[in-house]
mmCIF file of the C-alpha atoms, coordinates in Angstrom:
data_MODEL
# 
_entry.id   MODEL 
# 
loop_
_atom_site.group_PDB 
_atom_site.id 
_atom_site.type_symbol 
_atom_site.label_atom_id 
_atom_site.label_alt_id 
_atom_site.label_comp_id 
_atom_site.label_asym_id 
_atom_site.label_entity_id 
_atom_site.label_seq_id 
_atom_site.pdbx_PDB_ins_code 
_atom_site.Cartn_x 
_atom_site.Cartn_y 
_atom_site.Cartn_z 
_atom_site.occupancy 
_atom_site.B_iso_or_equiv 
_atom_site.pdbx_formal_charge 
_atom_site.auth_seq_id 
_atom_site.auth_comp_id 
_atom_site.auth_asym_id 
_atom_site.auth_atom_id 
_atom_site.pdbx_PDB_model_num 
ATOM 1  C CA . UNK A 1 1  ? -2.298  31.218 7.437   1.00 0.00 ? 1  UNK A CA 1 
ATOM 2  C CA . UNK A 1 2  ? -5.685  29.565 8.565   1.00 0.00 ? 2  UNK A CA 1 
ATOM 3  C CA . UNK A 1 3  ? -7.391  26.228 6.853   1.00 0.00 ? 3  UNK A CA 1 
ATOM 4  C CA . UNK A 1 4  ? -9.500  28.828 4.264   1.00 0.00 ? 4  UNK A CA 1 
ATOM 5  C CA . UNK A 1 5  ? -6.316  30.847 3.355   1.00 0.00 ? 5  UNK A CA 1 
ATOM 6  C CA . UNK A 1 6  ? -4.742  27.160 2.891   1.00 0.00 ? 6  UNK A CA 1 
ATOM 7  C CA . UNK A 1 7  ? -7.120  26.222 0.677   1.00 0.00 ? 7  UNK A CA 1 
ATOM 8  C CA . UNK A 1 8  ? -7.622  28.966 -1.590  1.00 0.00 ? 8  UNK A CA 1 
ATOM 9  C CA . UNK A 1 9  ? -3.929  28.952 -2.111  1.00 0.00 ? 9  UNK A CA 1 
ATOM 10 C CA . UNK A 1 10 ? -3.547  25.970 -3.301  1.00 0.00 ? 10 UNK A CA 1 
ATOM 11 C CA . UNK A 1 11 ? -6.459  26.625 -5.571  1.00 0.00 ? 11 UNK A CA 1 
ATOM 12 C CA . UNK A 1 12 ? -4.674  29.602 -7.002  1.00 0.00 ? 12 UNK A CA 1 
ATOM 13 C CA . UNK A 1 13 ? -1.587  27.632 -7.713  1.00 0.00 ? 13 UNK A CA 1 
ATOM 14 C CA . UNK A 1 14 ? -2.954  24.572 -8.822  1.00 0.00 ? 14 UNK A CA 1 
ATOM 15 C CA . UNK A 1 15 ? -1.949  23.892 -12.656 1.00 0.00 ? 15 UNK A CA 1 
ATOM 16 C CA . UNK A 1 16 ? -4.889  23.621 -14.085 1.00 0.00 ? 16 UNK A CA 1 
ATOM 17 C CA . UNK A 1 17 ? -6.235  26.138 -12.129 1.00 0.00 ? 17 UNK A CA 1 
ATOM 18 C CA . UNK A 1 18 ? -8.944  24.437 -9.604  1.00 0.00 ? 18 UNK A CA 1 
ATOM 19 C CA . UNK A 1 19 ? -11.932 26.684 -9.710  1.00 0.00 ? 19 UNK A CA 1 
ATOM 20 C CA . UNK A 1 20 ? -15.207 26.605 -7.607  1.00 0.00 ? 20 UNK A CA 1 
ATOM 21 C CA . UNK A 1 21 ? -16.978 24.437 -9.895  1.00 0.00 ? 21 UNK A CA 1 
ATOM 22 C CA . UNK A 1 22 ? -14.264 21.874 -10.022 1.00 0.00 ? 22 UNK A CA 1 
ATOM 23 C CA . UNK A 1 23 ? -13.726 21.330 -6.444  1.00 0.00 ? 23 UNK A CA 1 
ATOM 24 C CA . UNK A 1 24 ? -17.420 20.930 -6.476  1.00 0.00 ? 24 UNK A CA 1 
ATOM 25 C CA . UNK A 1 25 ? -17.816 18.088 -8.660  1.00 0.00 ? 25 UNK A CA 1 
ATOM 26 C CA . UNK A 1 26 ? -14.277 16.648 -6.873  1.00 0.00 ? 26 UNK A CA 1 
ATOM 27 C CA . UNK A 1 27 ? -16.525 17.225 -3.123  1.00 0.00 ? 27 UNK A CA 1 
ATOM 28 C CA . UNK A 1 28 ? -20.130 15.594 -4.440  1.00 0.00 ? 28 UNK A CA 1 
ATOM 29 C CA . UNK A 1 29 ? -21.629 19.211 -3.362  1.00 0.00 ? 29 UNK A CA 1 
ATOM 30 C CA . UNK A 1 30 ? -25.065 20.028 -5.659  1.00 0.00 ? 30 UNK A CA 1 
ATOM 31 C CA . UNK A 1 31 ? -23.797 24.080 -5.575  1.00 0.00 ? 31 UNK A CA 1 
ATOM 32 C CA . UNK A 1 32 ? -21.217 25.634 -6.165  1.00 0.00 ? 32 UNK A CA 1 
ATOM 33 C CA . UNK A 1 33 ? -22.668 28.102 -2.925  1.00 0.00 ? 33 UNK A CA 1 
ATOM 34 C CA . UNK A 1 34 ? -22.083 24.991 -1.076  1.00 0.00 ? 34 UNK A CA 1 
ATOM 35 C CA . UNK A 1 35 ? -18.386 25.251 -1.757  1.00 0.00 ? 35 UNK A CA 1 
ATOM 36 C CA . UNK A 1 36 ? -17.631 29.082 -1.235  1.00 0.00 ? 36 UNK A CA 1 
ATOM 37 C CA . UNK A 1 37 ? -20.038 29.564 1.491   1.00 0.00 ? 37 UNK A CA 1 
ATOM 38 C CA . UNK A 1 38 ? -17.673 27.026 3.610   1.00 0.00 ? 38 UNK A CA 1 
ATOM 39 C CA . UNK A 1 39 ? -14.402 29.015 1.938   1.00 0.00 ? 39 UNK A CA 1 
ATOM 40 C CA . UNK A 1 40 ? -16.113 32.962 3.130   1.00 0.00 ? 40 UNK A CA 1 
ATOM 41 C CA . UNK A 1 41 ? -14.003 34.932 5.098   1.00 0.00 ? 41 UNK A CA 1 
ATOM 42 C CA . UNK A 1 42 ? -14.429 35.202 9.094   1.00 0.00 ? 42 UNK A CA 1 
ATOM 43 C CA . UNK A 1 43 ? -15.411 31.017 9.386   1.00 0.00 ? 43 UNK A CA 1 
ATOM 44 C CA . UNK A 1 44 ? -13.511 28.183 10.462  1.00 0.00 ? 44 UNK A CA 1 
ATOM 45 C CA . UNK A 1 45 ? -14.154 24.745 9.376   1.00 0.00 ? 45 UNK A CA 1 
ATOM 46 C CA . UNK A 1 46 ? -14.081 21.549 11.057  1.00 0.00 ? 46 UNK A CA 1 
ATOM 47 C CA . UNK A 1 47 ? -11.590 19.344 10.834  1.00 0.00 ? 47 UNK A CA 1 
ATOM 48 C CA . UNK A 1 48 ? -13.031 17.026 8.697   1.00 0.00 ? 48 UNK A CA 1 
ATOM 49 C CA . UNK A 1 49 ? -14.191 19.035 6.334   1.00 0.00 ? 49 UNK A CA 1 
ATOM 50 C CA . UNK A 1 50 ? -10.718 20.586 6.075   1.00 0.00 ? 50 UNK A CA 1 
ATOM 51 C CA . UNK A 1 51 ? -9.401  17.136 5.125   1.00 0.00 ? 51 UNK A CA 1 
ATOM 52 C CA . UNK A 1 52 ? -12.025 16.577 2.843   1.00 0.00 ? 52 UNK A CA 1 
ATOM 53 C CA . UNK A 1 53 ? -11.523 19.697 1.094   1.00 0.00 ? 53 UNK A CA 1 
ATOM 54 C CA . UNK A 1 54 ? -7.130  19.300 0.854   1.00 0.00 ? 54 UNK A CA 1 
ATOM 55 C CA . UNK A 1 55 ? -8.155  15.303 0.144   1.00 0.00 ? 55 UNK A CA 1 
ATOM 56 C CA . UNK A 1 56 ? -9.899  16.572 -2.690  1.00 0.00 ? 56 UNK A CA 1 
ATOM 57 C CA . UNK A 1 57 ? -7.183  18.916 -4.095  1.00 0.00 ? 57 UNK A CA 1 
ATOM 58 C CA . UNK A 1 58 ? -4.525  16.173 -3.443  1.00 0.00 ? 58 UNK A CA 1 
ATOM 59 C CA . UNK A 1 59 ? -3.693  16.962 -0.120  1.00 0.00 ? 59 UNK A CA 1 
ATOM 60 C CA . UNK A 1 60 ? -3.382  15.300 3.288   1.00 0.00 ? 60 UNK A CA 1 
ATOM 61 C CA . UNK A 1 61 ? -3.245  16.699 6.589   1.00 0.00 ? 61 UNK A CA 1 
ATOM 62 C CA . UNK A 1 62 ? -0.162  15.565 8.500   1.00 0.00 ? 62 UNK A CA 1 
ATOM 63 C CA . UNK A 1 63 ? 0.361   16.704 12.656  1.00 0.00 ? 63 UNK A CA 1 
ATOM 64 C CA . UNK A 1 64 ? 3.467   16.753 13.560  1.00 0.00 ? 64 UNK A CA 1 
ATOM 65 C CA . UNK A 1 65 ? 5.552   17.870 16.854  1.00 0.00 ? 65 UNK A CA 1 
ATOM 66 C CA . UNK A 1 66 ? 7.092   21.131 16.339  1.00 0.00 ? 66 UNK A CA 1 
ATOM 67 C CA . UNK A 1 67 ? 10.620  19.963 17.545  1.00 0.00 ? 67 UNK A CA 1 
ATOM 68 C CA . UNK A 1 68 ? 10.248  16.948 14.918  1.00 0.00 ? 68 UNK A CA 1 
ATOM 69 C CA . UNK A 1 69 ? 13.729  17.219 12.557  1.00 0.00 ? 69 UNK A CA 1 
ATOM 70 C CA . UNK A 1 70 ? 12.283  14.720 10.133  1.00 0.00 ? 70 UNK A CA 1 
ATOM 71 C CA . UNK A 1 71 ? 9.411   15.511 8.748   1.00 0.00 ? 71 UNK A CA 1 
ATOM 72 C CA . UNK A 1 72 ? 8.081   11.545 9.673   1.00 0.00 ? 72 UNK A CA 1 
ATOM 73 C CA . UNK A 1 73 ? 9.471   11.938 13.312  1.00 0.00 ? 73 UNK A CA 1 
ATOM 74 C CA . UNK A 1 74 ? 6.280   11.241 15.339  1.00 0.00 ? 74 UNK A CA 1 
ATOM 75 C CA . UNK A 1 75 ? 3.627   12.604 13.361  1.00 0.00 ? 75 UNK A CA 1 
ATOM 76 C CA . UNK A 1 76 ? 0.029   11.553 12.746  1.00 0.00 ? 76 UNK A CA 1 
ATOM 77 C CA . UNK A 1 77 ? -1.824  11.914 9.523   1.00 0.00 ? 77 UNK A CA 1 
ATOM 78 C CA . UNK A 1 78 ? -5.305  13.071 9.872   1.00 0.00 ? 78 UNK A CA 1 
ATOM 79 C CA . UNK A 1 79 ? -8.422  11.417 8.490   1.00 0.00 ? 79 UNK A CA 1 
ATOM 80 C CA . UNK A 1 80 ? -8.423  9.714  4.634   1.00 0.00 ? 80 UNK A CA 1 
ATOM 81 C CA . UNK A 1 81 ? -7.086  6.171  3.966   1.00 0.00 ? 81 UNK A CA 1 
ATOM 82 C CA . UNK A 1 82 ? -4.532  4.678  6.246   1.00 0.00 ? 82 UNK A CA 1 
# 
């Protein structure tokens, strides 16, 4: 799964749903273009507009080592309030 794929997955499950014009107001953007035009299919975002977008759906991103056993063990999160 890539960062979009992330992203509109959560919005899918999300109870209430989080539409477009939600996570708009929640990201300060003026259109709701703004939104799906960084969510279109074939892009990649940046990193920190990745954690801005999961920050704003009550998310955090979290880097971890892949041999980690607890979820804790060593890992970094990424942008947001420390």
């Amino acid at each position: 799964m890539n960062e979009i794929e992330v992203i509109k997955d959560i919005m899918k499950k999300s109870t209430p749903k989080v539409t477009l014009d939600v996570l708009r107001d929640r990201l300060n953007y003026k259109t709701i273009s703004g939104v799906s035009d960084r969510l279109s299919r074939g892009k990649s975002m940046k990193v920190d507009t990745y954690v801005q977008f999961l920050e704003a759906l009550g998310y955090e991103l979290i880097v971890q080592p892949k041999t980690a056993r607890d979820a804790r063990e060593g890992s970094y999160k990424v942008g947001g309030e420390e």
